[in-house]
Amino acid sequence: MSEASKQDSTQPETVPVRIRRVPRISAFVATGVVLGMVAGILIDILGPDARCPHDAVNSCRAAYSPSVTLAFFAVLGATLGAALGATIAAVLDRMFTRG
């Protein structure tokens, strides 16, 4: 009998665990940055300057060069995309912790 009690004490105790599935916030933020930059670039390319008639280009062109506006909208889109991605990740994390 002493051998049986030794075997029981050496076996590890099984404890039920719950696996918590959480979103990777960095992946959501990085995706938001990329999608935001693409959206900002598209807004710049397809914006009001793109719709100017060819004979009135000088009257409706902005005071900034196209590369400056492209960079501005790309950075603005990346910032807003990162914020949106982080918000979505936080909401999903909250949903998974309650479930």
PDB file of C-alpha atoms in Angstrom:
ATOM      1  CA  MET A   1       0.000   0.000   0.000  1.00  0.00           C
ATOM      2  CA  SER A   2       2.801   2.397   0.574  1.00  0.00           C
ATOM      3  CA  GLU A   3       3.816   2.080  -3.093  1.00  0.00           C
ATOM      4  CA  ALA A   4       0.333   3.096  -4.257  1.00  0.00           C
ATOM      5  CA  SER A   5       0.308   6.161  -2.038  1.00  0.00           C
ATOM      6  CA  LYS A   6       3.742   7.185  -3.388  1.00  0.00           C
ATOM      7  CA  GLN A   7       2.500   6.961  -6.971  1.00  0.00           C
ATOM      8  CA  ASP A   8      -0.541   9.088  -6.200  1.00  0.00           C
ATOM      9  CA  SER A   9       1.548  11.803  -4.611  1.00  0.00           C
ATOM     10  CA  THR A  10       4.023  11.987  -7.517  1.00  0.00           C
ATOM     11  CA  GLN A  11       1.406  12.509 -10.214  1.00  0.00           C
ATOM     12  CA  PRO A  12       0.761  16.147 -11.031  1.00  0.00           C
ATOM     13  CA  GLU A  13      -2.579  17.540 -10.091  1.00  0.00           C
ATOM     14  CA  THR A  14      -4.725  18.541 -13.054  1.00  0.00           C
ATOM     15  CA  VAL A  15      -6.234  21.977 -12.796  1.00  0.00           C
ATOM     16  CA  PRO A  16      -8.777  23.222 -15.317  1.00  0.00           C
ATOM     17  CA  VAL A  17      -7.610  26.374 -17.052  1.00  0.00           C
ATOM     18  CA  ARG A  18      -9.368  28.836 -19.262  1.00  0.00           C
ATOM     19  CA  ILE A  19      -7.496  30.080 -22.303  1.00  0.00           C
ATOM     20  CA  ARG A  20      -7.999  33.774 -22.854  1.00  0.00           C
ATOM     21  CA  ARG A  21      -7.887  34.714 -26.505  1.00  0.00           C
ATOM     22  CA  VAL A  22      -6.905  38.333 -26.943  1.00  0.00           C
ATOM     23  CA  PRO A  23      -6.240  40.313 -30.104  1.00  0.00           C
ATOM     24  CA  ARG A  24      -2.722  41.510 -30.773  1.00  0.00           C
ATOM     25  CA  ILE A  25      -2.995  45.254 -30.472  1.00  0.00           C
ATOM     26  CA  SER A  26       0.169  45.882 -32.489  1.00  0.00           C
ATOM     27  CA  ALA A  27      -1.296  44.019 -35.471  1.00  0.00           C
ATOM     28  CA  PHE A  28      -4.468  46.105 -35.337  1.00  0.00           C
ATOM     29  CA  VAL A  29      -2.507  49.354 -35.040  1.00  0.00           C
ATOM     30  CA  ALA A  30      -0.158  48.413 -37.898  1.00  0.00           C
ATOM     31  CA  THR A  31      -3.085  47.452 -40.121  1.00  0.00           C
ATOM     32  CA  GLY A  32      -4.799  50.728 -39.247  1.00  0.00           C
ATOM     33  CA  VAL A  33      -1.658  52.680 -40.143  1.00  0.00           C
ATOM     34  CA  VAL A  34      -1.345  51.004 -43.541  1.00  0.00           C
ATOM     35  CA  LEU A  35      -5.036  51.318 -44.392  1.00  0.00           C
ATOM     36  CA  GLY A  36      -5.092  54.922 -43.156  1.00  0.00           C
ATOM     37  CA  MET A  37      -2.097  55.837 -45.308  1.00  0.00           C
ATOM     38  CA  VAL A  38      -3.717  54.260 -48.351  1.00  0.00           C
ATOM     39  CA  ALA A  39      -6.954  56.143 -47.639  1.00  0.00           C
ATOM     40  CA  GLY A  40      -5.048  59.422 -47.183  1.00  0.00           C
ATOM     41  CA  ILE A  41      -3.162  58.936 -50.438  1.00  0.00           C
ATOM     42  CA  LEU A  42      -6.395  58.145 -52.273  1.00  0.00           C
ATOM     43  CA  ILE A  43      -8.052  61.242 -50.805  1.00  0.00           C
ATOM     44  CA  ASP A  44      -5.129  63.345 -51.989  1.00  0.00           C
ATOM     45  CA  ILE A  45      -5.045  61.832 -55.482  1.00  0.00           C
ATOM     46  CA  LEU A  46      -8.810  61.870 -56.008  1.00  0.00           C
ATOM     47  CA  GLY A  47      -9.418  65.133 -54.164  1.00  0.00           C
ATOM     48  CA  PRO A  48     -10.624  68.482 -55.529  1.00  0.00           C
ATOM     49  CA  ASP A  49      -7.431  69.203 -57.533  1.00  0.00           C
ATOM     50  CA  ALA A  50      -7.975  66.038 -59.554  1.00  0.00           C
ATOM     51  CA  ARG A  51     -11.387  67.319 -60.710  1.00  0.00           C
ATOM     52  CA  CYS A  52     -10.161  70.691 -61.993  1.00  0.00           C
ATOM     53  CA  PRO A  53     -10.794  71.307 -65.662  1.00  0.00           C
ATOM     54  CA  HIS A  54      -7.576  71.508 -67.659  1.00  0.00           C
ATOM     55  CA  ASP A  55      -8.120  75.126 -68.648  1.00  0.00           C
ATOM     56  CA  ALA A  56      -8.671  76.249 -65.032  1.00  0.00           C
ATOM     57  CA  VAL A  57      -5.923  74.295 -63.293  1.00  0.00           C
ATOM     58  CA  ASN A  58      -4.120  77.403 -62.017  1.00  0.00           C
ATOM     59  CA  SER A  59      -7.267  78.915 -60.503  1.00  0.00           C
ATOM     60  CA  CYS A  60      -8.218  75.887 -58.414  1.00  0.00           C
ATOM     61  CA  ARG A  61      -4.781  74.556 -57.507  1.00  0.00           C
ATOM     62  CA  ALA A  62      -3.810  74.810 -53.849  1.00  0.00           C
ATOM     63  CA  ALA A  63      -0.919  76.913 -52.623  1.00  0.00           C
ATOM     64  CA  TYR A  64       1.005  73.798 -51.539  1.00  0.00           C
ATOM     65  CA  SER A  65       2.948  71.437 -53.753  1.00  0.00           C
ATOM     66  CA  PRO A  66       1.410  68.030 -54.475  1.00  0.00           C
ATOM     67  CA  SER A  67       4.113  66.186 -52.542  1.00  0.00           C
ATOM     68  CA  VAL A  68       3.398  68.230 -49.400  1.00  0.00           C
ATOM     69  CA  THR A  69      -0.317  67.518 -49.550  1.00  0.00           C
ATOM     70  CA  LEU A  70       0.373  63.850 -50.269  1.00  0.00           C
ATOM     71  CA  ALA A  71       2.611  63.585 -47.201  1.00  0.00           C
ATOM     72  CA  PHE A  72       0.102  65.494 -45.067  1.00  0.00           C
ATOM     73  CA  PHE A  73      -2.817  63.254 -45.979  1.00  0.00           C
ATOM     74  CA  ALA A  74      -0.680  60.108 -45.636  1.00  0.00           C
ATOM     75  CA  VAL A  75       0.418  61.080 -42.109  1.00  0.00           C
ATOM     76  CA  LEU A  76      -3.085  62.206 -41.151  1.00  0.00           C
ATOM     77  CA  GLY A  77      -4.567  58.966 -42.464  1.00  0.00           C
ATOM     78  CA  ALA A  78      -1.925  56.889 -40.680  1.00  0.00           C
ATOM     79  CA  THR A  79      -2.611  58.642 -37.384  1.00  0.00           C
ATOM     80  CA  LEU A  80      -6.366  58.247 -37.649  1.00  0.00           C
ATOM     81  CA  GLY A  81      -5.963  54.639 -38.810  1.00  0.00           C
ATOM     82  CA  ALA A  82      -3.722  53.807 -35.854  1.00  0.00           C
ATOM     83  CA  ALA A  83      -6.233  55.324 -33.444  1.00  0.00           C
ATOM     84  CA  LEU A  84      -9.095  53.427 -35.069  1.00  0.00           C
ATOM     85  CA  GLY A  85      -7.140  50.160 -35.047  1.00  0.00           C
ATOM     86  CA  ALA A  86      -6.271  50.548 -31.365  1.00  0.00           C
ATOM     87  CA  THR A  87      -9.904  51.320 -30.557  1.00  0.00           C
ATOM     88  CA  ILE A  88     -11.123  48.230 -32.407  1.00  0.00           C
ATOM     89  CA  ALA A  89      -8.529  46.079 -30.629  1.00  0.00           C
ATOM     90  CA  ALA A  90      -9.585  47.460 -27.239  1.00  0.00           C
ATOM     91  CA  VAL A  91     -13.266  46.798 -27.971  1.00  0.00           C
ATOM     92  CA  LEU A  92     -12.521  43.235 -29.104  1.00  0.00           C
ATOM     93  CA  ASP A  93     -10.362  42.668 -26.030  1.00  0.00           C
ATOM     94  CA  ARG A  94     -13.221  43.857 -23.809  1.00  0.00           C
ATOM     95  CA  MET A  95     -15.662  41.569 -25.633  1.00  0.00           C
ATOM     96  CA  PHE A  96     -13.406  38.520 -25.249  1.00  0.00           C
ATOM     97  CA  THR A  97     -12.795  39.118 -21.544  1.00  0.00           C
ATOM     98  CA  ARG A  98     -16.522  39.273 -20.807  1.00  0.00           C
ATOM     99  CA  GLY A  99     -17.380  36.180 -22.863  1.00  0.00           C
TER     100      GLY A  99
END
